[in-house]
């Protein structure tokens, strides 16, 4: 199984979905470490409950972004992580960090990218009158929420949806596609090409 580290900042429900999937014997990846930039992230305790190493590396403990990222990289190396899965990690990574894990770092985002990168995606989808919303797993590149798309799931918008009800159904879809996408990457069924596309192979 390919060793995977998950980076979180909060609740960690997507992390939980990855852990749950990884417990199946035929899942091609195992979660070796969970790292949070927030010491009080709920997901840390959840991960420890599964016997997974879960550590906080708070940004406030470091003088610069570069030093903070160096500490995260040291922890990833120590855990032997081959793939990095961002799961609600609310920090923009530097070009150096992204380059180091090019093709090996993935992110889940609560919209059908390229629509609605950034925050408040459900509010914005409702304000735009979208009838379809959803979620995306993509390879991480330097631009925020811009990398090549690995997997998406559409979610229909109901007439009486609020940002909260819509977020709940999108989150359920996130929990379905993130394990699928991680498995595809771990099996080498999808890879990021040098010109920045996601190439799917049938095997
Ligand atoms: C998820 O909805 C995830 O898609 C989103 O944060 C939430 C984290 O929830 N990520 C982003 O908005 C990144 N741009 P979780 O901690 O329960 O997985």
GROMACS .gro file of C-alpha atoms and ligand atoms in nm:
model
  221
    1UNK     CA    1   0.000   0.000   0.000
    2UNK     CA    2   0.126   0.347  -0.087
    3UNK     CA    3   0.196   0.560   0.223
    4UNK     CA    4  -0.018   0.874   0.232
    5UNK     CA    5  -0.013   1.178   0.462
    6UNK     CA    6  -0.325   1.390   0.507
    7UNK     CA    7  -0.303   1.763   0.580
    8UNK     CA    8  -0.599   1.918   0.763
    9UNK     CA    9  -0.696   2.240   0.937
   10UNK     CA   10  -1.022   2.146   1.109
   11UNK     CA   11  -1.304   1.895   1.129
   12UNK     CA   12  -1.134   1.635   0.913
   13UNK     CA   13  -1.441   1.458   0.779
   14UNK     CA   14  -1.273   1.401   0.441
   15UNK     CA   15  -0.968   1.270   0.626
   16UNK     CA   16  -1.205   1.033   0.805
   17UNK     CA   17  -1.344   0.913   0.472
   18UNK     CA   18  -0.990   0.844   0.347
   19UNK     CA   19  -0.902   0.656   0.665
   20UNK     CA   20  -1.222   0.449   0.647
   21UNK     CA   21  -1.155   0.356   0.284
   22UNK     CA   22  -0.791   0.274   0.357
   23UNK     CA   23  -0.894   0.011   0.611
   24UNK     CA   24  -1.027  -0.210   0.331
   25UNK     CA   25  -0.768  -0.470   0.237
   26UNK     CA   26  -0.791  -0.399  -0.137
   27UNK     CA   27  -0.749  -0.020  -0.101
   28UNK     CA   28  -0.411   0.070  -0.255
   29UNK     CA   29  -0.308   0.334   0.001
   30UNK     CA   30  -0.261   0.358   0.376
   31UNK     CA   31  -0.270   0.673   0.588
   32UNK     CA   32   0.061   0.698   0.772
   33UNK     CA   33   0.032   1.049   0.914
   34UNK     CA   34  -0.212   1.335   0.969
   35UNK     CA   35  -0.072   1.685   1.004
   36UNK     CA   36  -0.269   1.995   1.106
   37UNK     CA   37  -0.163   2.359   1.105
   38UNK     CA   38  -0.423   2.412   1.380
   39UNK     CA   39  -0.345   2.247   1.716
   40UNK     CA   40  -0.714   2.221   1.810
   41UNK     CA   41  -0.828   2.061   1.482
   42UNK     CA   42  -1.097   1.801   1.559
   43UNK     CA   43  -0.952   1.568   1.298
   44UNK     CA   44  -0.634   1.509   1.501
   45UNK     CA   45  -0.816   1.322   1.780
   46UNK     CA   46  -1.024   1.133   1.525
   47UNK     CA   47  -0.709   1.011   1.348
   48UNK     CA   48  -0.542   0.909   1.675
   49UNK     CA   49  -0.851   0.701   1.750
   50UNK     CA   50  -0.748   0.486   1.453
   51UNK     CA   51  -0.392   0.459   1.584
   52UNK     CA   52  -0.262   0.699   1.320
   53UNK     CA   53   0.014   0.945   1.408
   54UNK     CA   54  -0.148   1.289   1.414
   55UNK     CA   55   0.056   1.601   1.483
   56UNK     CA   56   0.002   1.974   1.491
   57UNK     CA   57   0.255   2.201   1.321
   58UNK     CA   58   0.112   2.548   1.395
   59UNK     CA   59   0.207   2.831   1.165
   60UNK     CA   60   0.239   3.057   1.471
   61UNK     CA   61   0.535   2.851   1.596
   62UNK     CA   62   0.747   2.965   1.299
   63UNK     CA   63   0.882   3.302   1.193
   64UNK     CA   64   0.815   3.256   0.823
   65UNK     CA   65   0.603   3.059   0.580
   66UNK     CA   66   0.921   2.895   0.449
   67UNK     CA   67   1.022   2.769   0.795
   68UNK     CA   68   0.673   2.639   0.862
   69UNK     CA   69   0.669   2.453   0.531
   70UNK     CA   70   1.017   2.311   0.602
   71UNK     CA   71   0.879   2.166   0.927
   72UNK     CA   72   0.583   2.013   0.742
   73UNK     CA   73   0.816   1.863   0.479
   74UNK     CA   74   1.038   1.719   0.754
   75UNK     CA   75   0.732   1.553   0.910
   76UNK     CA   76   0.619   1.417   0.571
   77UNK     CA   77   0.967   1.275   0.509
   78UNK     CA   78   0.983   1.123   0.857
   79UNK     CA   79   0.648   0.951   0.795
   80UNK     CA   80   0.768   0.825   0.455
   81UNK     CA   81   0.470   0.979   0.276
   82UNK     CA   82   0.468   0.923  -0.099
   83UNK     CA   83   0.134   1.099  -0.160
   84UNK     CA   84   0.000   1.409   0.018
   85UNK     CA   85  -0.377   1.453   0.041
   86UNK     CA   86  -0.503   1.799   0.139
   87UNK     CA   87  -0.835   1.768   0.321
   88UNK     CA   88  -0.960   2.108   0.425
   89UNK     CA   89  -0.604   2.238   0.466
   90UNK     CA   90  -0.672   2.610   0.456
   91UNK     CA   91  -0.326   2.735   0.371
   92UNK     CA   92  -0.187   2.826   0.029
   93UNK     CA   93   0.133   2.628  -0.032
   94UNK     CA   94   0.444   2.786  -0.187
   95UNK     CA   95   0.569   2.702  -0.534
   96UNK     CA   96   0.863   2.512  -0.383
   97UNK     CA   97   0.633   2.294  -0.174
   98UNK     CA   98   0.399   2.228  -0.467
   99UNK     CA   99   0.690   2.144  -0.701
  100UNK     CA  100   0.833   1.898  -0.449
  101UNK     CA  101   0.510   1.697  -0.455
  102UNK     CA  102   0.415   1.758  -0.819
  103UNK     CA  103   0.180   1.482  -0.932
  104UNK     CA  104   0.180   1.338  -0.579
  105UNK     CA  105  -0.034   1.597  -0.400
  106UNK     CA  106  -0.413   1.614  -0.435
  107UNK     CA  107  -0.688   1.837  -0.293
  108UNK     CA  108  -1.064   1.823  -0.250
  109UNK     CA  109  -1.264   2.136  -0.323
  110UNK     CA  110  -1.637   2.196  -0.266
  111UNK     CA  111  -1.736   2.311  -0.616
  112UNK     CA  112  -1.727   2.192  -0.974
  113UNK     CA  113  -1.399   2.356  -1.068
  114UNK     CA  114  -1.313   2.573  -1.254
  115UNK     CA  115  -1.629   2.732  -1.113
  116UNK     CA  116  -1.595   2.888  -0.769
  117UNK     CA  117  -1.235   2.847  -0.657
  118UNK     CA  118  -1.167   2.986  -0.308
  119UNK     CA  119  -1.407   3.021  -0.018
  120UNK     CA  120  -1.786   3.034   0.035
  121UNK     CA  121  -1.849   2.813  -0.266
  122UNK     CA  122  -2.203   2.711  -0.166
  123UNK     CA  123  -2.317   3.070  -0.107
  124UNK     CA  124  -2.172   3.170  -0.443
  125UNK     CA  125  -2.329   2.879  -0.631
  126UNK     CA  126  -2.670   2.969  -0.486
  127UNK     CA  127  -2.622   3.341  -0.559
  128UNK     CA  128  -2.531   3.256  -0.919
  129UNK     CA  129  -2.850   3.053  -0.956
  130UNK     CA  130  -2.665   2.730  -1.035
  131UNK     CA  131  -2.891   2.428  -1.077
  132UNK     CA  132  -2.593   2.197  -1.047
  133UNK     CA  133  -2.308   2.226  -0.797
  134UNK     CA  134  -2.068   1.963  -0.669
  135UNK     CA  135  -1.711   1.884  -0.574
  136UNK     CA  136  -1.375   1.821  -0.735
  137UNK     CA  137  -1.055   1.633  -0.656
  138UNK     CA  138  -0.755   1.775  -0.841
  139UNK     CA  139  -0.377   1.763  -0.847
  140UNK     CA  140  -0.230   2.059  -0.659
  141UNK     CA  141  -0.046   2.322  -0.861
  142UNK     CA  142   0.066   2.671  -0.766
  143UNK     CA  143  -0.257   2.852  -0.845
  144UNK     CA  144  -0.527   2.814  -0.582
  145UNK     CA  145  -0.777   2.538  -0.674
  146UNK     CA  146  -0.640   2.534  -1.030
  147UNK     CA  147  -0.470   2.199  -1.083
  148UNK     CA  148  -0.573   1.927  -1.328
  149UNK     CA  149  -0.902   1.761  -1.240
  150UNK     CA  150  -0.896   1.396  -1.133
  151UNK     CA  151  -1.260   1.336  -1.035
  152UNK     CA  152  -1.585   1.529  -0.984
  153UNK     CA  153  -1.935   1.456  -0.861
  154UNK     CA  154  -2.231   1.680  -0.949
  155UNK     CA  155  -2.496   1.766  -0.690
  156UNK     CA  156  -2.833   1.907  -0.801
  157UNK     CA  157  -2.937   2.231  -0.636
  158UNK     CA  158  -3.291   2.224  -0.488
  159UNK     CA  159  -3.513   2.531  -0.492
  160UNK     CA  160  -3.520   2.548  -0.112
  161UNK     CA  161  -3.148   2.486  -0.057
  162UNK     CA  162  -2.957   2.702   0.188
  163UNK     CA  163  -2.575   2.712   0.191
  164UNK     CA  164  -2.595   2.466   0.482
  165UNK     CA  165  -2.823   2.208   0.320
  166UNK     CA  166  -2.628   2.227  -0.004
  167UNK     CA  167  -2.296   2.199   0.181
  168UNK     CA  168  -2.420   1.883   0.352
  169UNK     CA  169  -2.504   1.705   0.024
  170UNK     CA  170  -2.181   1.823  -0.138
  171UNK     CA  171  -1.988   1.694   0.164
  172UNK     CA  172  -2.147   1.350   0.122
  173UNK     CA  173  -2.031   1.355  -0.242
  174UNK     CA  174  -1.682   1.463  -0.130
  175UNK     CA  175  -1.664   1.159   0.096
  176UNK     CA  176  -1.744   0.937  -0.204
  177UNK     CA  177  -1.504   1.081  -0.461
  178UNK     CA  178  -1.200   1.155  -0.243
  179UNK     CA  179  -1.126   0.787  -0.165
  180UNK     CA  180  -1.191   0.697  -0.531
  181UNK     CA  181  -0.951   0.965  -0.654
  182UNK     CA  182  -0.682   0.874  -0.402
  183UNK     CA  183  -0.708   0.510  -0.508
  184UNK     CA  184  -0.670   0.610  -0.875
  185UNK     CA  185  -0.356   0.813  -0.798
  186UNK     CA  186  -0.208   0.543  -0.574
  187UNK     CA  187  -0.266   0.278  -0.842
  188UNK     CA  188  -0.111   0.503  -1.106
  189UNK     CA  189  -0.438   0.507  -1.303
  190UNK     CA  190  -0.418   0.884  -1.331
  191UNK     CA  191  -0.105   1.095  -1.342
  192UNK     CA  192  -0.013   1.458  -1.394
  193UNK     CA  193   0.170   1.514  -1.721
  194UNK     CA  194   0.462   1.757  -1.754
  195UNK     CA  195   0.233   2.001  -1.935
  196UNK     CA  196  -0.006   1.996  -1.642
  197UNK     CA  197  -0.290   1.771  -1.752
  198UNK     CA  198  -0.446   1.477  -1.571
  199UNK     CA  199  -0.390   1.168  -1.786
  200UNK     CA  200  -0.614   0.872  -1.714
  201UNK     CA  201  -0.502   0.528  -1.823
  202UNK     CA  202  -0.724   0.225  -1.852
  203UNK     CA  203  -0.567  -0.081  -1.699
  204LIG     C1  204  -1.444   2.044   0.274
  204LIG     O1  205  -1.572   2.080   0.228
  204LIG     C2  206  -1.340   2.072   0.169
  204LIG     O2  207  -1.385   2.047   0.039
  204LIG     C3  208  -1.315   2.219   0.191
  204LIG     O3  209  -1.313   2.234   0.331
  204LIG     C4  210  -1.400   2.136   0.388
  204LIG     C5  211  -1.323   2.061   0.494
  204LIG     O4  212  -1.408   1.973   0.564
  204LIG     N1  213  -1.191   2.260   0.132
  204LIG     C6  214  -1.174   2.379   0.073
  204LIG     O5  215  -1.258   2.466   0.071
  204LIG     C7  216  -1.036   2.399   0.011
  204LIG     N2  217  -1.038   2.506  -0.084
  204LIG     P1  218  -1.347   1.851   0.645
  204LIG     O6  219  -1.239   1.908   0.738
  204LIG     O7  220  -1.464   1.797   0.723
  204LIG     O8  221  -1.292   1.752   0.547
   0.00000   0.00000   0.00000
